[in-house]
mmCIF file of N, CA and C in Angstrom:
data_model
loop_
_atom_site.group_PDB
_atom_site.id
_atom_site.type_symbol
_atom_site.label_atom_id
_atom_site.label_comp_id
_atom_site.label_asym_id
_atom_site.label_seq_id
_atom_site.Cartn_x
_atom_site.Cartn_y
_atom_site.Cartn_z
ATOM 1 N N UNK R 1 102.457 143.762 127.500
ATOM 2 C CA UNK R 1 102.135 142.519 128.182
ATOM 3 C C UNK R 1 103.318 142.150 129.073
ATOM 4 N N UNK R 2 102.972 141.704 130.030
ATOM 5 C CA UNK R 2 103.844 141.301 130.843
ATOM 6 C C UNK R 2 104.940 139.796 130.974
ATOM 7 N N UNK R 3 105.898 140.023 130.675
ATOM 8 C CA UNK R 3 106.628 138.905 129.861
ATOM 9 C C UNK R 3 107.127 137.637 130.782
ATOM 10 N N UNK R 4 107.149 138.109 132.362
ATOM 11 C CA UNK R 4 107.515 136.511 133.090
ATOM 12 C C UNK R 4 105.581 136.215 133.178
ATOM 13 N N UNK R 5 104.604 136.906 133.446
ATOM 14 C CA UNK R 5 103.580 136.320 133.910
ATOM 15 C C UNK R 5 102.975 135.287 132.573
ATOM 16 N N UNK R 6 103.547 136.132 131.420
ATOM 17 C CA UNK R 6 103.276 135.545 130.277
ATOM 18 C C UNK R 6 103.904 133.652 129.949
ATOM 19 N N UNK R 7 105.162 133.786 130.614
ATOM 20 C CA UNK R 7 106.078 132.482 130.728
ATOM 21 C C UNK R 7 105.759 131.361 131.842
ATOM 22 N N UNK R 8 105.103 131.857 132.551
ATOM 23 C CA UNK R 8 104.442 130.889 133.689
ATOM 24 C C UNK R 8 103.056 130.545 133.292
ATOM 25 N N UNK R 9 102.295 131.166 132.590
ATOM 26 C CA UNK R 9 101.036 131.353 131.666
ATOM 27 C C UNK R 9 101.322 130.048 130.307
ATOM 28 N N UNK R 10 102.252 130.530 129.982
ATOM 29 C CA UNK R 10 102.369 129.665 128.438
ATOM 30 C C UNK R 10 102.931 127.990 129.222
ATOM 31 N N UNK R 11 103.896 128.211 130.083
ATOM 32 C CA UNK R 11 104.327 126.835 130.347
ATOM 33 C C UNK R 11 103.143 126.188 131.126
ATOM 34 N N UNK R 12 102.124 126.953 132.008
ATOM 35 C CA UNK R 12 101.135 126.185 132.049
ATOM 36 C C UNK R 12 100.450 125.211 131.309
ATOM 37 N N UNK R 13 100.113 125.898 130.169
ATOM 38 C CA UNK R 13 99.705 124.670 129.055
ATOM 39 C C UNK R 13 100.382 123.929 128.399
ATOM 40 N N UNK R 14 101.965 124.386 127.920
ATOM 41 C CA UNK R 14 102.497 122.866 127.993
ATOM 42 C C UNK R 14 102.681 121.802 128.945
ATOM 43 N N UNK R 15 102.227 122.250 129.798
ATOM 44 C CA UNK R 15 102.463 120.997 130.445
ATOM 45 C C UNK R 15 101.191 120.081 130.838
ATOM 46 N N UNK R 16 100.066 120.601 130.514
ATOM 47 C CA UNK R 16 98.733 119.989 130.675
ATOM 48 C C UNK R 16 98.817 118.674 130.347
ATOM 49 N N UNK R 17 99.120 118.527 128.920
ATOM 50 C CA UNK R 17 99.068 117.212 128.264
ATOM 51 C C UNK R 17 100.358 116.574 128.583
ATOM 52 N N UNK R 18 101.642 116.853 129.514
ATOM 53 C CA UNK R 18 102.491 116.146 129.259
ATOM 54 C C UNK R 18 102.519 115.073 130.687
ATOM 55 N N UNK R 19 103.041 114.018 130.293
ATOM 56 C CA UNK R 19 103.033 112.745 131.407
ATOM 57 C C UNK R 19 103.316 113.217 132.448
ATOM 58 N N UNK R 20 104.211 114.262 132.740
ATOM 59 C CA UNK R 20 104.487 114.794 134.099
ATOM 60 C C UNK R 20 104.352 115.885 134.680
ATOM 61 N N UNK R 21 102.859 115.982 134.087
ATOM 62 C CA UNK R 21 101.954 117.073 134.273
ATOM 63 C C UNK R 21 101.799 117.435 135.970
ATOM 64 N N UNK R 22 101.836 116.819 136.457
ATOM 65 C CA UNK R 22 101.578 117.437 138.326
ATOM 66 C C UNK R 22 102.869 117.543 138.788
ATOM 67 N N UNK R 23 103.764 117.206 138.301
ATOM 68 C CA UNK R 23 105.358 117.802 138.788
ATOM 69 C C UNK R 23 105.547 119.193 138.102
ATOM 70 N N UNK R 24 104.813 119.233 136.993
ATOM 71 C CA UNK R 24 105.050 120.470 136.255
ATOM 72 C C UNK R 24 104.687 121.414 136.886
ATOM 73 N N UNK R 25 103.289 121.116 137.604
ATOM 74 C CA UNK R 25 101.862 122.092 137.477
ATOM 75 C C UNK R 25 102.460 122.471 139.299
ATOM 76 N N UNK R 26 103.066 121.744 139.831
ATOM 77 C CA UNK R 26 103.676 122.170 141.374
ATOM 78 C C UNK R 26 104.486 123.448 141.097
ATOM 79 N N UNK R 27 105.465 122.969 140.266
ATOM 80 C CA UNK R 27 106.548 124.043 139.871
ATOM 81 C C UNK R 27 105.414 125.633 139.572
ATOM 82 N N UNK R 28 104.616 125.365 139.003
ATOM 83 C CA UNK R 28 104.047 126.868 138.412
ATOM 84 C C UNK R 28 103.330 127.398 139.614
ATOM 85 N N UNK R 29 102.444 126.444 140.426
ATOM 86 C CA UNK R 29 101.157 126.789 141.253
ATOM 87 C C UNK R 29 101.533 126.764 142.741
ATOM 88 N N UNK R 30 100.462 127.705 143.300
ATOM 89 C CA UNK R 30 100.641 128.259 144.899
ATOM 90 C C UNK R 30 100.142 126.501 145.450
ATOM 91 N N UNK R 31 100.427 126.243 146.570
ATOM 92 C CA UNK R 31 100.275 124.862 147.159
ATOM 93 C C UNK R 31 98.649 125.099 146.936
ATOM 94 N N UNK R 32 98.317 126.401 147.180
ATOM 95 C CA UNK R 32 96.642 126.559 147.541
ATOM 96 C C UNK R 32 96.040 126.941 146.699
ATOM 97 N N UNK R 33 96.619 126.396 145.350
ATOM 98 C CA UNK R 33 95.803 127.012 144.131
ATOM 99 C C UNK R 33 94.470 126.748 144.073
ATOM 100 N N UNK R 34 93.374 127.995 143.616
ATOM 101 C CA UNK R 34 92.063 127.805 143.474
ATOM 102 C C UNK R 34 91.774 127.698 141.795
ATOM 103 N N UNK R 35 91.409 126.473 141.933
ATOM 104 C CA UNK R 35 90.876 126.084 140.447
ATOM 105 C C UNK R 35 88.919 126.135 140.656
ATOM 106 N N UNK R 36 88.753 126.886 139.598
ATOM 107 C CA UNK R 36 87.056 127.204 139.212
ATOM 108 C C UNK R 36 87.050 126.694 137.822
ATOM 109 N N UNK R 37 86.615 125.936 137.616
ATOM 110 C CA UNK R 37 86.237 124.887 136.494
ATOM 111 C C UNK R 37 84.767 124.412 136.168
ATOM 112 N N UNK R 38 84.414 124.304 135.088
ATOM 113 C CA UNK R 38 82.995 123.351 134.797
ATOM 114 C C UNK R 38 82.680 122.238 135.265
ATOM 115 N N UNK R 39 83.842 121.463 135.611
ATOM 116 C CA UNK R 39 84.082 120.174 136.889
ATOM 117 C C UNK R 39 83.832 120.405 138.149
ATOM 118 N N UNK R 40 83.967 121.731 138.747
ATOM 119 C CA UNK R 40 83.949 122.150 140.339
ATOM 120 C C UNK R 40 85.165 122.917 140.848
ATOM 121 N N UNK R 41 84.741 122.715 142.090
ATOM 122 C CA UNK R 41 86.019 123.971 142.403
ATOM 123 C C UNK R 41 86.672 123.493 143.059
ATOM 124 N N UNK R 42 87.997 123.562 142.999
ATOM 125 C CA UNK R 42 89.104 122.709 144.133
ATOM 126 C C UNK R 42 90.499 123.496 144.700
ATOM 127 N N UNK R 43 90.664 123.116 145.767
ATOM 128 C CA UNK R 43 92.134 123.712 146.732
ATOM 129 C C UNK R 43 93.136 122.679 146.047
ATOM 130 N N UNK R 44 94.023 123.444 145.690
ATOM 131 C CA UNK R 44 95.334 123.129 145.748
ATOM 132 C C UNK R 44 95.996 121.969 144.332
ATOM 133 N N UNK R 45 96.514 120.832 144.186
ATOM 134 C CA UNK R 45 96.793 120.322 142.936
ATOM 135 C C UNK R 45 95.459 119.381 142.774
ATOM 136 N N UNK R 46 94.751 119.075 143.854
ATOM 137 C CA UNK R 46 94.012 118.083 143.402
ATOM 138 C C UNK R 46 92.765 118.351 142.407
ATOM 139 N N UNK R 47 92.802 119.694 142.168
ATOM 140 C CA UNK R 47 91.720 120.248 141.018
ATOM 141 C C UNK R 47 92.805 119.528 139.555
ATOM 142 N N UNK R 48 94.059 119.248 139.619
ATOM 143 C CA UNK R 48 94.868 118.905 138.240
ATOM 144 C C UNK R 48 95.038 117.368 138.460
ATOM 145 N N UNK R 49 93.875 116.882 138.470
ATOM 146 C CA UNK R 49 93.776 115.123 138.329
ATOM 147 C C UNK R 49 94.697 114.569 137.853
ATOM 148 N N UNK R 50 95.875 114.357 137.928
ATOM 149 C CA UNK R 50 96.768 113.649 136.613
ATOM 150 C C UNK R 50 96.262 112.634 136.237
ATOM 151 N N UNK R 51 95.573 111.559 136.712
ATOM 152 C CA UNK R 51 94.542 110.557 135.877
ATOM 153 C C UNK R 51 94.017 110.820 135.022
ATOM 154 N N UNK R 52 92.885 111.982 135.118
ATOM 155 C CA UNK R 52 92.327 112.596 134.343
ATOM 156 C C UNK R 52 93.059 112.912 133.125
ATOM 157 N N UNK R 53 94.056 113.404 133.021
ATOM 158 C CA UNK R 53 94.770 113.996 132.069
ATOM 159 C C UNK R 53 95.544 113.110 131.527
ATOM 160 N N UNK R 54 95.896 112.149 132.220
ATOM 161 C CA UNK R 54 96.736 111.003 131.474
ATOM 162 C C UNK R 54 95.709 109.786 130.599
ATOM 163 N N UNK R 55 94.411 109.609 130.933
ATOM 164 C CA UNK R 55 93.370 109.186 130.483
ATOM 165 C C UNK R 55 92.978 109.994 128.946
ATOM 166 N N UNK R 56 92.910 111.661 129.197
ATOM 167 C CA UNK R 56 92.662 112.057 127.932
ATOM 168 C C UNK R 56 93.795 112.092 127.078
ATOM 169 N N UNK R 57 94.913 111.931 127.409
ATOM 170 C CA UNK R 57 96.003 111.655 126.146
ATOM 171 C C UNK R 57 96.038 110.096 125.830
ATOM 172 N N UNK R 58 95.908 109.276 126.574
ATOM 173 C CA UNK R 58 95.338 108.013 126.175
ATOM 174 C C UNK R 58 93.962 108.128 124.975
ATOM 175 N N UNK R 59 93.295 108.576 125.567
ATOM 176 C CA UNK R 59 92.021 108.656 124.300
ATOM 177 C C UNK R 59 92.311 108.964 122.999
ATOM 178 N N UNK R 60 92.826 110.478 123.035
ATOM 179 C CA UNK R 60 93.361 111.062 122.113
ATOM 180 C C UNK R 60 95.128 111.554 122.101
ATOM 181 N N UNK R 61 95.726 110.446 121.954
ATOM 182 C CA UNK R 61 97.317 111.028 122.210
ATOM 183 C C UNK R 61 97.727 111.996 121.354
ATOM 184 N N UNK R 62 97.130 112.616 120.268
ATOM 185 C CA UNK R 62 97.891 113.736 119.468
ATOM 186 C C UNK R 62 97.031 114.872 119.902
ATOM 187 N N UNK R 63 96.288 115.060 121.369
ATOM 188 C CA UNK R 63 95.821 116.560 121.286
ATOM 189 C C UNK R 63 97.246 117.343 121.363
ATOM 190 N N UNK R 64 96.267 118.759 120.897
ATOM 191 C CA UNK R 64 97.327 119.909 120.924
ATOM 192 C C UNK R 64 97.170 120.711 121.529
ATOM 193 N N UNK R 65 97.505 121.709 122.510
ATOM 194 C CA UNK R 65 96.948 122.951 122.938
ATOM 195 C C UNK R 65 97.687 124.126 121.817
ATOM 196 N N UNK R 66 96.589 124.918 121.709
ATOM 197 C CA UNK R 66 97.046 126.360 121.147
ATOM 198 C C UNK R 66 96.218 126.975 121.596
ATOM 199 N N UNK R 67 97.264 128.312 122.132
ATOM 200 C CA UNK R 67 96.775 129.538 122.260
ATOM 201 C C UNK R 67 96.414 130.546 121.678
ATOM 202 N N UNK R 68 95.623 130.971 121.775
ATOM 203 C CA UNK R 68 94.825 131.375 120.227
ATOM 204 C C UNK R 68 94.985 133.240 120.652
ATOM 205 N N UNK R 69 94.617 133.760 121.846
ATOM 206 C CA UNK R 69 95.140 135.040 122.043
ATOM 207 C C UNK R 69 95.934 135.192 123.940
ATOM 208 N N UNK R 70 96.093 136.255 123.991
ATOM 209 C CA UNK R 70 96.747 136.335 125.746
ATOM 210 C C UNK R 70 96.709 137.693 125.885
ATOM 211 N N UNK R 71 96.753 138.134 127.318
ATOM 212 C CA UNK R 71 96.500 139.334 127.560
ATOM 213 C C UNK R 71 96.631 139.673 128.787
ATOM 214 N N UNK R 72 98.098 139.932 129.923
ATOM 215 C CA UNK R 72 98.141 139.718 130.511
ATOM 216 C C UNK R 72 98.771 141.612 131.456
ATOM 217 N N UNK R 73 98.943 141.500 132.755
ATOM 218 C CA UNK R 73 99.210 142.542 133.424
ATOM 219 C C UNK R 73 99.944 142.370 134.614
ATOM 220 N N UNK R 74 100.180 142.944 135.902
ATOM 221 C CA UNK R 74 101.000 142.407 136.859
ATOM 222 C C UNK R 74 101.020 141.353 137.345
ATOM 223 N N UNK R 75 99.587 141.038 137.436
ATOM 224 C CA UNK R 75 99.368 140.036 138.241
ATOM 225 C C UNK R 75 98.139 138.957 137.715
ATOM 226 N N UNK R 76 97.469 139.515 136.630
ATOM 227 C CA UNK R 76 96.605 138.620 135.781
ATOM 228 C C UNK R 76 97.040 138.685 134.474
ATOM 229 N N UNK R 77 96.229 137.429 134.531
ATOM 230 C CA UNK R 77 96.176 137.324 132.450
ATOM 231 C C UNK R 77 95.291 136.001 132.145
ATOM 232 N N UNK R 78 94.646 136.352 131.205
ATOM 233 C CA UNK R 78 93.622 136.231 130.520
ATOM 234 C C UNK R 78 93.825 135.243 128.853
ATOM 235 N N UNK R 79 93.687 134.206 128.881
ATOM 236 C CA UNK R 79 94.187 133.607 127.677
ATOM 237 C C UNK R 79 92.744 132.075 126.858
ATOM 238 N N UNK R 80 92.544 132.874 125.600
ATOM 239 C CA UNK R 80 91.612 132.114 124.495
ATOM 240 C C UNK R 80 92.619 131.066 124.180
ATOM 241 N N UNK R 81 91.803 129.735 124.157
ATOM 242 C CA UNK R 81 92.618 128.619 123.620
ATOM 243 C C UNK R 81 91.931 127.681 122.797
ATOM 244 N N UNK R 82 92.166 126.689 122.107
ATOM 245 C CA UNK R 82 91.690 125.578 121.185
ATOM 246 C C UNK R 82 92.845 124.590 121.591
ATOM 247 N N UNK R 83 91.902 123.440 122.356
ATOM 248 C CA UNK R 83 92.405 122.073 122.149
ATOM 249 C C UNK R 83 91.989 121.224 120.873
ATOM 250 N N UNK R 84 92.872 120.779 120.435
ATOM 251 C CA UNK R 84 92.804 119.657 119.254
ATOM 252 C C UNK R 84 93.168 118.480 118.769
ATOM 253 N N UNK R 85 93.027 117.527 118.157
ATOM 254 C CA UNK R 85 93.504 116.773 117.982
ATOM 255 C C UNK R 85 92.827 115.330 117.304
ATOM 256 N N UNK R 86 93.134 114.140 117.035
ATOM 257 C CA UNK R 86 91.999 113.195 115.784
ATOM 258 C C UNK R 86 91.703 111.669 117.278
ATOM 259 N N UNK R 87 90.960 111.578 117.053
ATOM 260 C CA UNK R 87 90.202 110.215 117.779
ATOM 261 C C UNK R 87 90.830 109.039 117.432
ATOM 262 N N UNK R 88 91.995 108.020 118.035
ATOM 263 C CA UNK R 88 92.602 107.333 117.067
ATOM 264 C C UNK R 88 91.624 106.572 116.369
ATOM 265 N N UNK R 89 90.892 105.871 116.910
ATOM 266 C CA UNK R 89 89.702 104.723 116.313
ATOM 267 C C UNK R 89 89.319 105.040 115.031
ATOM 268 N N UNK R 90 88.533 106.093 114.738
ATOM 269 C CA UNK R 90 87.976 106.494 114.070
ATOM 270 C C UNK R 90 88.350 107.680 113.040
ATOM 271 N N UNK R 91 89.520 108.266 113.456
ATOM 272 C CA UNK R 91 89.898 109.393 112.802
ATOM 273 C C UNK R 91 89.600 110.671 112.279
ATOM 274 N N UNK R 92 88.237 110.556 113.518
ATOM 275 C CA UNK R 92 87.576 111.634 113.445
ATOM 276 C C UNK R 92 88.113 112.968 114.171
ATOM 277 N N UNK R 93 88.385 114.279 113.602
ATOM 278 C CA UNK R 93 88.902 115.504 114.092
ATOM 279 C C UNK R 93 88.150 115.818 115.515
ATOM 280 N N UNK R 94 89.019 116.165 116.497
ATOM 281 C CA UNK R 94 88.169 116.797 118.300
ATOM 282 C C UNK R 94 88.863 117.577 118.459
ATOM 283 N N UNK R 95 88.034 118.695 118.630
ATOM 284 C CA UNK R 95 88.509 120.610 119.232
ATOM 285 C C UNK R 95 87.123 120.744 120.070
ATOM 286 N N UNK R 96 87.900 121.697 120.728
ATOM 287 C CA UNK R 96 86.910 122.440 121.366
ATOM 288 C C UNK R 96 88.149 123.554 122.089
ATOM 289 N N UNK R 97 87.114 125.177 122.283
ATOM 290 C CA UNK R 97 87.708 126.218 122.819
ATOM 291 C C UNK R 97 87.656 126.529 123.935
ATOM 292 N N UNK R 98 87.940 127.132 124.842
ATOM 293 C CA UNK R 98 87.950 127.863 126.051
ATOM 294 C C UNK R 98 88.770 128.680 126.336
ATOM 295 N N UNK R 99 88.294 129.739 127.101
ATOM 296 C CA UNK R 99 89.007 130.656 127.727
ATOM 297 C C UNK R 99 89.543 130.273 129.564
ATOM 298 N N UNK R 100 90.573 130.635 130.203
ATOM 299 C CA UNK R 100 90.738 130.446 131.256
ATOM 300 C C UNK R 100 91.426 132.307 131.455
ATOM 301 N N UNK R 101 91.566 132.500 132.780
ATOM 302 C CA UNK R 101 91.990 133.626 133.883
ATOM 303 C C UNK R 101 92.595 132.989 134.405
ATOM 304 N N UNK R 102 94.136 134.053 134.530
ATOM 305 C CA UNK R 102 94.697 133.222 135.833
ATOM 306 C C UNK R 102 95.039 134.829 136.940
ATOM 307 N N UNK R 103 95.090 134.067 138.490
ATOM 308 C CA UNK R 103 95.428 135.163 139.258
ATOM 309 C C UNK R 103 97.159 134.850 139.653
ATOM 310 N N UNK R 104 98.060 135.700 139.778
ATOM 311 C CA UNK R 104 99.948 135.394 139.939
ATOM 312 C C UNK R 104 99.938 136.032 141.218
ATOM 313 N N UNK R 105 100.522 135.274 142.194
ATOM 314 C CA UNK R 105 100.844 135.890 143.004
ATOM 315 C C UNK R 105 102.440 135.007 143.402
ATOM 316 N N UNK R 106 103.161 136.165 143.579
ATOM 317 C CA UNK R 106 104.586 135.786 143.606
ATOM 318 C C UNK R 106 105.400 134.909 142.832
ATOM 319 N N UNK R 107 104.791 135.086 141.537
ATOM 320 C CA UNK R 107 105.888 134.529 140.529
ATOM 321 C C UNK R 107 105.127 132.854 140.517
ATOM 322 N N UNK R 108 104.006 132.746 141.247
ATOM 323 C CA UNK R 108 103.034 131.630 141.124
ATOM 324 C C UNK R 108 101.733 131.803 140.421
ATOM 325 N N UNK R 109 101.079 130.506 139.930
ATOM 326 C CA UNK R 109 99.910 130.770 139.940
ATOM 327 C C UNK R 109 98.858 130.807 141.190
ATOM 328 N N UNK R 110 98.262 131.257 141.736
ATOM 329 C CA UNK R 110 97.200 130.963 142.619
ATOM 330 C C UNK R 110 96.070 130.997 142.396
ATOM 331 N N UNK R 111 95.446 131.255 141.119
ATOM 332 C CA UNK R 111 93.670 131.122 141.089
ATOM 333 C C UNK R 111 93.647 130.909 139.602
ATOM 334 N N UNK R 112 93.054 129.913 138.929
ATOM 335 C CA UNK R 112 92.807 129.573 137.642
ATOM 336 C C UNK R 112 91.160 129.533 137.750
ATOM 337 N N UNK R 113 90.513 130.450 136.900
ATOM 338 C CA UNK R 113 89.217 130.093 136.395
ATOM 339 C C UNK R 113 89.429 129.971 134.718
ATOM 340 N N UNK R 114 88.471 128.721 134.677
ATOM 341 C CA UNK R 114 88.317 127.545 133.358
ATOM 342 C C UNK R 114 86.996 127.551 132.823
ATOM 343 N N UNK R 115 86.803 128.542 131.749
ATOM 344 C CA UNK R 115 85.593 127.923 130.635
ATOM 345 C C UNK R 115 85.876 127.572 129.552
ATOM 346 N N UNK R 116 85.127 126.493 129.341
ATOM 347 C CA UNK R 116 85.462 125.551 127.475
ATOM 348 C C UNK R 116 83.908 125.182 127.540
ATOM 349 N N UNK R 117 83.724 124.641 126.354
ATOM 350 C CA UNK R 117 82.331 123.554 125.576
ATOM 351 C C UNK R 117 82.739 122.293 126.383
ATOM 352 N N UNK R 118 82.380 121.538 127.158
ATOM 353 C CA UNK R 118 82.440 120.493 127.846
ATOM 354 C C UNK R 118 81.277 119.399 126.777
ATOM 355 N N UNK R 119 80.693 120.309 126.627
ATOM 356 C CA UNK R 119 79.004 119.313 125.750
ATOM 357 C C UNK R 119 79.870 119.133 124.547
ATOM 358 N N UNK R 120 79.956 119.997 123.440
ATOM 359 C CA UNK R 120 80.839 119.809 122.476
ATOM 360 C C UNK R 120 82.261 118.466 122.206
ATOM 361 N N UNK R 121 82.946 118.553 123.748
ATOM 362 C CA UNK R 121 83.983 117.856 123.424
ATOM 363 C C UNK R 121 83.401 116.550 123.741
ATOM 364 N N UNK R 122 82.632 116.086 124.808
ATOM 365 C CA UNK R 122 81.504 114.815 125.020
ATOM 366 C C UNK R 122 81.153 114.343 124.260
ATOM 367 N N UNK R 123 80.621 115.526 123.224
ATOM 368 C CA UNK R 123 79.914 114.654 121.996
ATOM 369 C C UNK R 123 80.601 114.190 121.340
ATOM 370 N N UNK R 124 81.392 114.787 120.694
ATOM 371 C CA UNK R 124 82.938 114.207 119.946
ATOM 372 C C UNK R 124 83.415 112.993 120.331
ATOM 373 N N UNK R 125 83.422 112.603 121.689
ATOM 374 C CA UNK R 125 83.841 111.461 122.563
ATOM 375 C C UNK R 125 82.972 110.323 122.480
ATOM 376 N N UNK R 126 81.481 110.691 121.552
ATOM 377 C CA UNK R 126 80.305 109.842 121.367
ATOM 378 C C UNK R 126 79.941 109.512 122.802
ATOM 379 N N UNK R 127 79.780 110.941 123.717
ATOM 380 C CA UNK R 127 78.754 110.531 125.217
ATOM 381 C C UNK R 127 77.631 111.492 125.150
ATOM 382 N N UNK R 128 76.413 110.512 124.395
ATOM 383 C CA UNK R 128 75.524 111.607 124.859
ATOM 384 C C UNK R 128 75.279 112.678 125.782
ATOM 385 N N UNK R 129 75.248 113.729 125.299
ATOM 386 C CA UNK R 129 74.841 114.929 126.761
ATOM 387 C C UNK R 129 73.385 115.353 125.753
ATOM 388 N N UNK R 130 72.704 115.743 127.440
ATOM 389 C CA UNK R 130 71.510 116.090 127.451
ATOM 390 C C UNK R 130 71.189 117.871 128.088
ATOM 391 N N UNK R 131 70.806 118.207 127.367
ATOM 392 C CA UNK R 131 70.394 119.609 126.787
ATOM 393 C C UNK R 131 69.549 119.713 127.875
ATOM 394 N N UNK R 132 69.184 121.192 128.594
ATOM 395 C CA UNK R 132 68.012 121.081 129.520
ATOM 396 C C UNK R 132 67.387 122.524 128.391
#
């Protein structure tokens, strides 16, 4: 496995959940990063909402990311994950898994594709989703 793509890979996800998550996520990513997500597809940081993300540690401030496997090569890598963490209100346990791809180009990221249970973690959140 490839050990810097692996270090730009892993610090990606710490920094998801942390408050200074889009200063982080500059440092790792091409200005023109392509994010492919269950949300849509976006150029550059504005696919990494920091609202968004500062909203879900508000909800749930003890999620966790773990990486559950990785698998990486010159220029890709491939990594299984589980977010986790308890609902303060209620103290009810929220996970859900996904896999993401990333593409490296020059010691950057430039292309992140994102699958997780989106329905799964909703429900957990008590928002109905509807099944087709």
């Amino acid at each position: 496995m490839n050990a810097e793509i692996t270090r730009i890979v892993t610090a990606y996800f710490d920094g998801l959940l942390q408050p200074d998550v889009e200063a982080r996520l500059t440092r790792l990513c091409t200005p023109d990063v392509q994010l492919h997500e269950v949300l849509g597809e976006f150029t550059g940081m504005r696919g990494f909402d920091a609202d968004v993300l500062s909203r879900q540690r508000q909800i749930a401030p003890g999620l966790r990311i773990e990486i559950l496997q990785m698998v990486a090569d010159e220029t890709e890598c491939a990594v299984r994950w589980r977010v986790s963490g308890t609902l303060p209100d209620t103290a009810e346990p929220l996970s859900t898994e996904g896999s993401t791809w990333f593409r490296i180009a020059n010691g950057l990221i430039a292309e992140v594709w994102a699958c997780w249970d989106a329905a799964t973690l909703l429900q957990q959140f008590a928002v109905p989703v509807q099944r087709s």
